[in-house]
Coordinates of C-alpha atoms and ligand atoms in Angstrom, one line a residue:
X253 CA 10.1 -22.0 20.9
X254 CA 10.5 -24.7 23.6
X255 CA 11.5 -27.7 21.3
X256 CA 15.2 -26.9 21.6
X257 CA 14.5 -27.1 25.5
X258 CA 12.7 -30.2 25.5
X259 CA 15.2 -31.7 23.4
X260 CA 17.9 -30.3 25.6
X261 CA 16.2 -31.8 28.6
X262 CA 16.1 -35.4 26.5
X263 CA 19.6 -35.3 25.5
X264 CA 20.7 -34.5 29.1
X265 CA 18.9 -37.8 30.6
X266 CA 21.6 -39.8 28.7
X267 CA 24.5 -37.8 30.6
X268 CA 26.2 -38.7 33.7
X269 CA 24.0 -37.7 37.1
X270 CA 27.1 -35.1 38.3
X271 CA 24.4 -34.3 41.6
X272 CA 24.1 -36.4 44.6
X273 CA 27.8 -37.4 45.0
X274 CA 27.7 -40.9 42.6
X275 CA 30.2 -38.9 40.6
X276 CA 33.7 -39.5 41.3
X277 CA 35.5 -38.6 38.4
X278 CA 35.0 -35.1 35.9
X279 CA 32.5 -33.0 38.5
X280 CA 32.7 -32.0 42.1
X281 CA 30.2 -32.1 44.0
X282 CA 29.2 -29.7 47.2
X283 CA 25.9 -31.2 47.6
X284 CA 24.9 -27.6 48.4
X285 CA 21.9 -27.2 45.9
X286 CA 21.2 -23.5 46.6
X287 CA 25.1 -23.0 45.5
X288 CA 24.2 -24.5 42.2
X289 CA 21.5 -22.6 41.4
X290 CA 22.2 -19.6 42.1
X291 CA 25.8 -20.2 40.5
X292 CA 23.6 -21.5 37.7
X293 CA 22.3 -18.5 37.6
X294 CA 25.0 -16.1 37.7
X295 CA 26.4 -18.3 34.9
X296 CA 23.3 -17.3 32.6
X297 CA 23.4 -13.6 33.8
X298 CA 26.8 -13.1 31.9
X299 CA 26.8 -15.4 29.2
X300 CA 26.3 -12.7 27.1
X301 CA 29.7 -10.6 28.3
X302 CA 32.9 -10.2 27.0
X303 CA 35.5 -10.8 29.0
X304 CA 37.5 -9.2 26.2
X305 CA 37.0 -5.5 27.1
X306 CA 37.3 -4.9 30.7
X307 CA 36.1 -1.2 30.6
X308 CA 33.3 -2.3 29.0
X309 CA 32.6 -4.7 31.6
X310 CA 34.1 -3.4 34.7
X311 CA 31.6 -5.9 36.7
X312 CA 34.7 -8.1 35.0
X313 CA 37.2 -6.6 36.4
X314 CA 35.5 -6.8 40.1
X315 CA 35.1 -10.4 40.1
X316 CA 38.1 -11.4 38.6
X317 CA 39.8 -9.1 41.3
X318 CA 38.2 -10.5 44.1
X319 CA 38.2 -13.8 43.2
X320 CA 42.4 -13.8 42.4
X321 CA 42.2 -11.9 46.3
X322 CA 40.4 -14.9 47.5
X323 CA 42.6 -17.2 45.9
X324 CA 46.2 -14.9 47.1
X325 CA 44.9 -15.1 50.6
X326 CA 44.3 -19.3 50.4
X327 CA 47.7 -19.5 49.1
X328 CA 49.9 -17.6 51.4
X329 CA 50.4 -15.1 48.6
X330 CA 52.5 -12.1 49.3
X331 CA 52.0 -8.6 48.8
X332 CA 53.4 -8.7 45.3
X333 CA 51.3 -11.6 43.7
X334 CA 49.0 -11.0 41.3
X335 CA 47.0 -13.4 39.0
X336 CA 44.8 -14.3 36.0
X337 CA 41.3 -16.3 35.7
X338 CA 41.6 -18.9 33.1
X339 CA 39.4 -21.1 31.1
X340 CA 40.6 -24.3 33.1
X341 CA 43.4 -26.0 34.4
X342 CA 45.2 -26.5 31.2
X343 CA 45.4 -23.0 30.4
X344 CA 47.0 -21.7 33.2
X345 CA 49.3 -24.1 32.7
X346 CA 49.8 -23.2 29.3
X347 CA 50.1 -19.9 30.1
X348 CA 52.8 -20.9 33.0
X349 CA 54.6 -22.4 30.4
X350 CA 54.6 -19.8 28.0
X351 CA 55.5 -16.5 30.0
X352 CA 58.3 -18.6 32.0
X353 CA 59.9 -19.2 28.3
X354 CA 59.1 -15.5 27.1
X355 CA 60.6 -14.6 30.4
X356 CA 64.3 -15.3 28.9
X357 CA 64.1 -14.9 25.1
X358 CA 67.8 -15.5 25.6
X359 CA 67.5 -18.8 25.9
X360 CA 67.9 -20.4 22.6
X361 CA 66.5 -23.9 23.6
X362 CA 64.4 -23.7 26.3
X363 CA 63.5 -27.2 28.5
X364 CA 61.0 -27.6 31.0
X365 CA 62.1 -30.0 34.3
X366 CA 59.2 -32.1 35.6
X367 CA 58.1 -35.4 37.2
X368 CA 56.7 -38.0 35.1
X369 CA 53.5 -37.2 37.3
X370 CA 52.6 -34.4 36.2
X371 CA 49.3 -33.2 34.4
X372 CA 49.6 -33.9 30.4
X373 CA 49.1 -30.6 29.8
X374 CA 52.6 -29.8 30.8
X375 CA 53.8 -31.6 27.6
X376 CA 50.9 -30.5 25.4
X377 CA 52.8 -26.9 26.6
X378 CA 56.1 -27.9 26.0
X379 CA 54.8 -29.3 22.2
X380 CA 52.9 -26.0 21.1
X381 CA 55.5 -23.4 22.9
X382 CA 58.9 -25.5 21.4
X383 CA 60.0 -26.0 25.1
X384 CA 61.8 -29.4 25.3
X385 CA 60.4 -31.4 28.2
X386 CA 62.6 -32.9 30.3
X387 CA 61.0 -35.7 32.4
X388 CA 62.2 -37.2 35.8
X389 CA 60.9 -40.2 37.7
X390 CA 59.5 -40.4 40.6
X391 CA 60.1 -42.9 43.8
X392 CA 58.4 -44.9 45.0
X393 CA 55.2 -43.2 46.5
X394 CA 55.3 -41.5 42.9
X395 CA 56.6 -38.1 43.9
X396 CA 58.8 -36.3 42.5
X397 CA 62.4 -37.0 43.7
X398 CA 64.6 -33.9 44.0
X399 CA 68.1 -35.1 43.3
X400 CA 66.4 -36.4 39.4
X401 CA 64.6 -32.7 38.9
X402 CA 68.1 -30.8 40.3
X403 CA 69.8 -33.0 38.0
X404 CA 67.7 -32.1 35.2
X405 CA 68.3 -28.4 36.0
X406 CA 70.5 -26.5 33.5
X407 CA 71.4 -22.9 31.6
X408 CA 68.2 -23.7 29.8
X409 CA 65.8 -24.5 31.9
X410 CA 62.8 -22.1 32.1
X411 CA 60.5 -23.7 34.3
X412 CA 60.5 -26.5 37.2
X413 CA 57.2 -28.4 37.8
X414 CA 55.8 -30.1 40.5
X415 CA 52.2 -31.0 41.4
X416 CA 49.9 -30.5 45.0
X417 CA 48.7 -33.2 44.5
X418 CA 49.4 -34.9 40.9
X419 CA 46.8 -36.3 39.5
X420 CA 46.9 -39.9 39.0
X421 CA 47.9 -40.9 42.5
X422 CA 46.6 -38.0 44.5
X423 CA 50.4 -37.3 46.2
X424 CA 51.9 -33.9 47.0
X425 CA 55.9 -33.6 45.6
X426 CA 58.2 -32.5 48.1
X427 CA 58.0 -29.2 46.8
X428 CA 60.2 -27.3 49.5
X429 CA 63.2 -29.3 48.2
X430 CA 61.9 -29.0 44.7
X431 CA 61.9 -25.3 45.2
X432 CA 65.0 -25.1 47.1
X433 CA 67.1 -27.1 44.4
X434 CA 65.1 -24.6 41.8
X435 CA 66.0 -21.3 43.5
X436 CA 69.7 -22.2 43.3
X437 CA 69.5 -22.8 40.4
X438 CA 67.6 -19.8 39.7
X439 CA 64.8 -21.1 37.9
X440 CA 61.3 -20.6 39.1
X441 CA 59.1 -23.1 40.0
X442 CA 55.1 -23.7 39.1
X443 CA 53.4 -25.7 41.7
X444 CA 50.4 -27.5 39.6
X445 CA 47.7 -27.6 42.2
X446 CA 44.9 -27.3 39.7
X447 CA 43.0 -30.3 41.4
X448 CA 43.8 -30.1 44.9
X449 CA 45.0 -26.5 45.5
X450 CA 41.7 -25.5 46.8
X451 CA 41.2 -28.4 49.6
X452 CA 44.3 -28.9 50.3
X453 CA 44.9 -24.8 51.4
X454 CA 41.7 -26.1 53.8
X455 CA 43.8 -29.0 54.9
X456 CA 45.9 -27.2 57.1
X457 CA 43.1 -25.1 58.3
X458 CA 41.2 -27.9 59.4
X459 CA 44.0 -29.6 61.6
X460 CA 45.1 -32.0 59.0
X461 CA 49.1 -32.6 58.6
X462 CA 49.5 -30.2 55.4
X463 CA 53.1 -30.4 53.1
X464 CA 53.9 -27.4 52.4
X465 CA 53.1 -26.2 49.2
X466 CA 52.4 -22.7 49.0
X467 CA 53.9 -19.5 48.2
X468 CA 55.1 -19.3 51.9
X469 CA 58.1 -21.9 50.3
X470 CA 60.0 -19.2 49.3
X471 CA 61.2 -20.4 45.3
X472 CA 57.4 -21.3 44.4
X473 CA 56.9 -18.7 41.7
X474 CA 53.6 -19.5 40.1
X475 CA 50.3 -22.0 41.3
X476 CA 47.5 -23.1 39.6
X477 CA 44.2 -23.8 41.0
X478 CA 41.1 -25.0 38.9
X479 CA 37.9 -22.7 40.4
X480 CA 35.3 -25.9 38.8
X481 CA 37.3 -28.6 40.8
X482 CA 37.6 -28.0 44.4
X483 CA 36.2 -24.8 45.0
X484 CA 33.1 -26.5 43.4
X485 CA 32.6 -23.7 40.7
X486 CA 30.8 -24.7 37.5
X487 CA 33.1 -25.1 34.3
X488 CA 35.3 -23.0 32.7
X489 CA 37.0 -21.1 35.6
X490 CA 41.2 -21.5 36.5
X491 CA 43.5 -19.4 38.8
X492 CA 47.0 -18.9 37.5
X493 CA 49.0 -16.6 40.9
X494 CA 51.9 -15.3 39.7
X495 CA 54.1 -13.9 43.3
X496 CA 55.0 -10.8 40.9
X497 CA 53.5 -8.3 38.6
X498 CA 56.9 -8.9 36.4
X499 CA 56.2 -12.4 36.1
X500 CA 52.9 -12.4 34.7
X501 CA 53.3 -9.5 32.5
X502 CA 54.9 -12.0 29.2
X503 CA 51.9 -14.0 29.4
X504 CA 49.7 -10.6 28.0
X505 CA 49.9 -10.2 24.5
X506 CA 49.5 -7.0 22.7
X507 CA 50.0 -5.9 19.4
X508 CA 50.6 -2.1 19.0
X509 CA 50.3 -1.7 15.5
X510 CA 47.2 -3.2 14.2
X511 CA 44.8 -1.8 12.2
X512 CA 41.8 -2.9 14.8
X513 CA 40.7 -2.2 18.1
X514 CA 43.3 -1.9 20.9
X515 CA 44.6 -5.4 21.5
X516 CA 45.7 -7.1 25.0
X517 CA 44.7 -10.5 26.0
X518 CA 45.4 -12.0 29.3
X519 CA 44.7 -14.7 28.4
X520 CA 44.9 -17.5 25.6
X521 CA 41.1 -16.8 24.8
X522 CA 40.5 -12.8 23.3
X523 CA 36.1 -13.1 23.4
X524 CA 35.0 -15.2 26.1
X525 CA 32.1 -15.1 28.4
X526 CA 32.1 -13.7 31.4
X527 CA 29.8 -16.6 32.5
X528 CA 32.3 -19.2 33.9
X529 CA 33.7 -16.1 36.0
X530 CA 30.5 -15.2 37.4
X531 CA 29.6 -18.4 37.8
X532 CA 33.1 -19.3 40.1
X533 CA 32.1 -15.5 42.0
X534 CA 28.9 -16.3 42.9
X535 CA 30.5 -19.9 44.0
X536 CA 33.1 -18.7 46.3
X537 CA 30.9 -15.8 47.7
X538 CA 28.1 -18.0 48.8
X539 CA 30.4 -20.8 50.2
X540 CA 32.5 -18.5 51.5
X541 CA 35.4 -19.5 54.2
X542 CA 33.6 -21.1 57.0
X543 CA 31.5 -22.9 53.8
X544 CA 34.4 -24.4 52.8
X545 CA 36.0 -24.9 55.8
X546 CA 33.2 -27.3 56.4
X547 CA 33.2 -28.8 53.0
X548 CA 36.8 -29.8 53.4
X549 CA 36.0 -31.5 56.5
X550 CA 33.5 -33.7 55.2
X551 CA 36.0 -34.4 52.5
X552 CA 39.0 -35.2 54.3
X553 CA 36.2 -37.4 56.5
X554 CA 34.2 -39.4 53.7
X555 CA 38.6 -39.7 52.1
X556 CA 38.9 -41.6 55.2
X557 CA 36.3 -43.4 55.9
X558 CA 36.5 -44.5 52.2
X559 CA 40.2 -45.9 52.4
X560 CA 39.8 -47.9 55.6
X561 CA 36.9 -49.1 54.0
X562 CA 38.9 -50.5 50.8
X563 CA 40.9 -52.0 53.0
X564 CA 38.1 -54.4 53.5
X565 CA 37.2 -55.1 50.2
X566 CA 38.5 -58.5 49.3
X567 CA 40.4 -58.2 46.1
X568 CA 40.3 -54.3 46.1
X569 CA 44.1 -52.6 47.3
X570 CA 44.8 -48.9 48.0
X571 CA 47.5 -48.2 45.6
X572 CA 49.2 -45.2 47.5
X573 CA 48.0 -43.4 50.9
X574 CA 46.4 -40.3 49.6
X575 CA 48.0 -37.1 50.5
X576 CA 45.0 -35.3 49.5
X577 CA 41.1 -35.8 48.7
X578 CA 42.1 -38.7 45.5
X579 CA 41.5 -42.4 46.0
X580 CA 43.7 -44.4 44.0
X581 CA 43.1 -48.3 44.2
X582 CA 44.0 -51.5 42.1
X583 CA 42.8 -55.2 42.0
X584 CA 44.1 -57.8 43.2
X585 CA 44.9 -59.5 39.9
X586 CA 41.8 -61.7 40.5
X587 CA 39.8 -59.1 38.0
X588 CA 40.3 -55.9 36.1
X589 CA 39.5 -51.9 37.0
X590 CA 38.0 -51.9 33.6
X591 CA 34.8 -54.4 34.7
X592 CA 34.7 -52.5 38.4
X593 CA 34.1 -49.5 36.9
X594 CA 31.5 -50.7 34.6
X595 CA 30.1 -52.6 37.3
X596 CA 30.3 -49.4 39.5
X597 CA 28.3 -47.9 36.3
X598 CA 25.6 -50.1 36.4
X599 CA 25.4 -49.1 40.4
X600 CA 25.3 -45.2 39.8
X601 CA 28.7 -44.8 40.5
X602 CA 31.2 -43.0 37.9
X603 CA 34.7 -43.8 38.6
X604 CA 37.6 -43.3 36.3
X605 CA 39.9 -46.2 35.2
X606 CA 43.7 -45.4 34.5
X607 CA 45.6 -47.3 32.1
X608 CA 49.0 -49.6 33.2
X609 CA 51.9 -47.5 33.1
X610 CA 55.4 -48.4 33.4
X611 CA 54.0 -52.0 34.0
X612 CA 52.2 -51.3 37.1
X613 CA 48.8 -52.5 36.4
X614 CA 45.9 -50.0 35.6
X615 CA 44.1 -48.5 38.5
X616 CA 40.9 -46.9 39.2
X617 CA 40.8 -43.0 40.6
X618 CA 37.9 -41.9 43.0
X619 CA 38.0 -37.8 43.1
X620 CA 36.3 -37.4 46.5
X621 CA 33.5 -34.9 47.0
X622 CA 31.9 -33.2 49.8
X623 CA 29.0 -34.8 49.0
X624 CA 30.4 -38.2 48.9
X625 CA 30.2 -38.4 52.3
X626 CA 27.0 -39.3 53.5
X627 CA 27.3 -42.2 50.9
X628 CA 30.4 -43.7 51.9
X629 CA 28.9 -46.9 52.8
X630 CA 26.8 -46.9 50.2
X631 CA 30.3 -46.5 47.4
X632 CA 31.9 -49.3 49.3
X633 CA 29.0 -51.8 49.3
X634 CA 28.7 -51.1 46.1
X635 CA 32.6 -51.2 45.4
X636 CA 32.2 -54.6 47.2
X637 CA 29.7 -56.0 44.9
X638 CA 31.2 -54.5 41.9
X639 CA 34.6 -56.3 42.5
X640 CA 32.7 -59.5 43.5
X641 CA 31.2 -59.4 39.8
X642 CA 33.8 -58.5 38.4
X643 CA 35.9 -61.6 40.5
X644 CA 33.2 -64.1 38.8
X645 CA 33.6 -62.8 35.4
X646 CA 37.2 -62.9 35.9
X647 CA 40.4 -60.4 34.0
X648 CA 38.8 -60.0 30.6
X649 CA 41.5 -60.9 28.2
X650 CA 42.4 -59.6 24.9
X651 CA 42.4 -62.5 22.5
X652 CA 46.2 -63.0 21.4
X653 CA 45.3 -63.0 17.2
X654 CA 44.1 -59.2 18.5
X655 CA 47.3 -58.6 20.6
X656 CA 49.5 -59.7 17.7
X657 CA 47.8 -56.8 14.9
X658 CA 48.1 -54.3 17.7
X659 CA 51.5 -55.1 18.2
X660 CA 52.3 -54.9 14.5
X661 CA 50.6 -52.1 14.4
X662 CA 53.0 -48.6 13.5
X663 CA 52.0 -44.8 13.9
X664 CA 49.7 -43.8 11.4
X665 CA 48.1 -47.5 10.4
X666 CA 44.9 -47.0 11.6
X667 CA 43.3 -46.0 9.1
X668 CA 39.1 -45.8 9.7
X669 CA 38.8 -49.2 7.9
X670 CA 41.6 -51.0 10.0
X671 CA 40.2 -49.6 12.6
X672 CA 36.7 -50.9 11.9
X673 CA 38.1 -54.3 11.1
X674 CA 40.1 -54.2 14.9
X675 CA 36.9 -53.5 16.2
X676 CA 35.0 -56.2 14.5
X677 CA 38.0 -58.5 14.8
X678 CA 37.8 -57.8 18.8
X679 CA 34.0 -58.2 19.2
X680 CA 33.3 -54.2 19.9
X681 CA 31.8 -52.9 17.0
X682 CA 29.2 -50.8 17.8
X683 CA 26.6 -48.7 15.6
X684 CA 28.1 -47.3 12.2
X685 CA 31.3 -49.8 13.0
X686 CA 32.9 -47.5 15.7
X687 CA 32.5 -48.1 19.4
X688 CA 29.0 -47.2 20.9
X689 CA 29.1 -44.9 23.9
X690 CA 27.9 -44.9 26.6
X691 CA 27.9 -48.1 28.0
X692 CA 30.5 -50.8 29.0
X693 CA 33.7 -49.6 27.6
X694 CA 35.4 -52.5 29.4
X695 CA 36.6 -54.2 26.8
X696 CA 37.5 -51.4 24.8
X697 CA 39.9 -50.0 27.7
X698 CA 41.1 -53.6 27.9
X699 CA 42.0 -53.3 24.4
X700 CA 44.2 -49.6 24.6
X701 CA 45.3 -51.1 27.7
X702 CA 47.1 -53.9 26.0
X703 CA 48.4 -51.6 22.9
X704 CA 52.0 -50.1 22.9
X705 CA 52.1 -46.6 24.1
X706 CA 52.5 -45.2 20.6
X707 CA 49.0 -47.5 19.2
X708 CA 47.5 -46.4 22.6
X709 CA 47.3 -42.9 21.4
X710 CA 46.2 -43.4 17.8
X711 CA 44.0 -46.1 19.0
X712 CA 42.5 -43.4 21.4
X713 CA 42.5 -40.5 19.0
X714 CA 41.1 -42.9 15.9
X715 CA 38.1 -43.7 18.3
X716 CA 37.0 -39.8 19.4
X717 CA 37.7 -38.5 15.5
X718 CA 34.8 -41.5 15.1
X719 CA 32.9 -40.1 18.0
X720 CA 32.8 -36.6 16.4
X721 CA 31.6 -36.3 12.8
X722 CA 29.0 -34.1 11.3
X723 CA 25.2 -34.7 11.5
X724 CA 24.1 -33.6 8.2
X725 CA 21.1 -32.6 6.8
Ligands
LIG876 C1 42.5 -31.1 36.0 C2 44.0 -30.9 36.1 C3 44.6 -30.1 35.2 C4 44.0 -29.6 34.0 O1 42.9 -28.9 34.2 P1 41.7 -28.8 33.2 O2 40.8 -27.9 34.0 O3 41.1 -30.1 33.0 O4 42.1 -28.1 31.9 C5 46.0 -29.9 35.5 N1 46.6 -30.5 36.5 C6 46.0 -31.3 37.3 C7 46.8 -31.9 38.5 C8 44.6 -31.5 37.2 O5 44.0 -32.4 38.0

């Protein structure tokens, strides 16, 4: 009866330690303990729910009611707004997408405005709903610039984007302009604050300069805010605030004539556990305001202690000044983010590397925690060390016989036995000919790194279908 535990317990040793604040990157960390467990706890209480039928779960209903309330009131939410619990991030924002297109059937060709900042998921929207994306740059602290998005704006635009804060390099969008430009244009605007929504609504509440963001900009017509980021809630929770009933309501989808049960969904999911919404309750309840008052302090606190820090670390720049809790640094050319952040790995720190984009060279992203903070020096020493090993080893290269396939490489080439012969080829075949994981994926990055965009993705894709194949009896 316990084997599947045991096992469990084995398999879990390999993962990524997400307590104790080493984690910068996938899981936030309050460094409450007592929060986790009993938000662990909650979480197993209602894993056997369906979030399906709300009368047959009205304990549903309640939390999902209080918890929208506690998210309205952190948002400046008027009277009017209402809102959903989500799955995650990327379906609110899916769902953002599709009720602002339902919202005018007229429109025979919908587009969707937005800075080339914002989340993926936008244009993973845009591709499954037929909206065309319409993409803008952004300036040179990578927000958002409002003459490109009100330039964008037409007949057929259905939605306007903007992010608080985006997530690459942690900056808010002028989003009063944004929403301004939107309103005359009389298109509403979602404000993606999936990562930073929750912190940043504590920003301004603990006396830190806060852009505003909010519903209180009059134009902002929808937010999203991810319940497992910020407000430190285990997986699987989202808030999508809609400022009216009449905008939420194409987003349900009903079927009156069906031979089956009564069917609404309110979301993109029909079963689904109640656990991650317990889970995000029991979060928010025994944090509470003051709780997170204080948490955002010592986030805000450890963000900038951590970035005057950087400054120090020879070879190590700040890429942007972060608006919000997300560190976003490069090297100095003298080594690559790829080897700091396996170095960093080595040193019990998880850090995420992002890839060069439009030329700018690749970057690593620090998501701050609560909990990082009493191991700030402890992150830079060891961001110190890492970049001094990585300094010695120096910019791992891509040899140029392996820059020339990729290059010649065109959509749908990489086959599983090209692929196996790139990886040999470049020195990274791992067990079974694909790329062993964990470990140093340095030189694999280095690799997608140095691909066109276009071999990039199938690179990327070619190497998690490997990843994900059937253990068989
Ligand atoms: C995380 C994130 C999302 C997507 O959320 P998931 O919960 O990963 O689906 C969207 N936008 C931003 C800015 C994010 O950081």
């Amino acid at each position: 009866m316990t084997s599947a535990l045991t096992r469990l317990r084995t398999l879990r040793e390999l993962d990524t330690d997400v307590r104790g604040g080493r984690s910068l990157a996938h899981v936030f960390d309050s460094g409450l303990l007592e929060v986790h467990r009993i938000a662990a706890e909650a979480v197993a209480m209602y894993a056997d729910t369906n979030g399906l039928d709300p009368a047959a779960f009205p304990s549903l209903l309640t939390m999902e009611n209080e918890l929208v309330g506690f998210g309205c009131d952190l948002v400046d939410a008027p009277a009017t707004a209402v809102g959903t619990v989500t799955s995650g991030g990327t379906e609110s924002i899916m769902l953002a997408v599709q009720g602002a297109r339902d919202s005018r059937p007229e429109v025979a060709h919908p587009n969707l405005v937005l800075p080339e900042t914002a989340h993926p998921s936008f244009l993973r929207a845009a591709h499954y709903f037929g909206v065309t994306p319409i993409v803008t740059r952004v300036d040179g602290h990578y927000r958002a610039q409002v003459g490109a998005m009100a330039e964008a704006m037409d007949r057929s635009t259905v939605l306007a984007v903007a992010s608080a804060p985006s997530y690459a390099h942690g900056v808010v969008d002028p989003i009063a302009w944004i929403a301004a430009a939107a309103a005359a244009n009389r298109i509403p605007l979602h404000v993606d604050a999936c990562i930073g929504g929750w912190i940043l609504a504590y920003a301004d509440r603990v006396g830190r300069m806060k852009p505003a963001w909010t519903f209180a900009v009059p134009g902002v017509s929808s937010i999203s805010i991810d319940l497992h980021k910020y407000a430190y809630a285990p997986k699987g929770a989202s808030l999508l605030l809609h400022r009216a009933a009449a905008d939420r309501r194409p987003t349900y989808f009903t079927l009156g004539e069906w031979p089956g049960n009564p069917m609404v969904s309110t979301t993109m999911q029909s079963t689904k556990s109640g656990g991650p919404l317990a889970g995000a309750w029991a979060t928010v309840q025994t944090i509470g305001e003051d709780g997170y008052l204080g948490l955002a302090r010592d986030c805000f606190e450890a963000v900038d202690r951590l970035v005057a820090g950087i400054k120090e670390v020879p070879g190590l720049e700040l890429v942007v000044h972060p608006d919000s809790t997300l560190v976003v640094v490069r090297t100095d050319g003298s080594c690559d983010v790829f080897t700091v952040a396996d170095e960093m790995l080595e040193r019990g720190w998880h850090l995420q590397p992002q890839l060069s984009w439009h030329g700018e060279p690749p970057t690593l992203h620090l998501t701050v925690s609560a909990a990082t903070l009493a191991l700030v020096e402890e992150c830079l020493a060891a961001l110190r060390d890492s970049v001094a090993a990585a300094r010695a080893a120096g910019p791992t290269r891509v040899e140029r016989t392996i820059l020339n396939r990729l290059n010649l490489l065109r959509p749908g080439d990489l086959t599983d036995e090209v692929f196996d012969d790139l990886m040999a080829a470049a020195g990274l075949a791992g067990q079974d000919g694909g790329v062993s994981v964990p470990g140093r994926t340095a030189r694999f990055n280095v690799l997608v790194n140095a691909a066109p965009v276009a071999v990039r993705e199938d690179l990327m894709a070619t190497h998690v279908d490997r990843l994900f194949r059937p253990v068989r009896a």
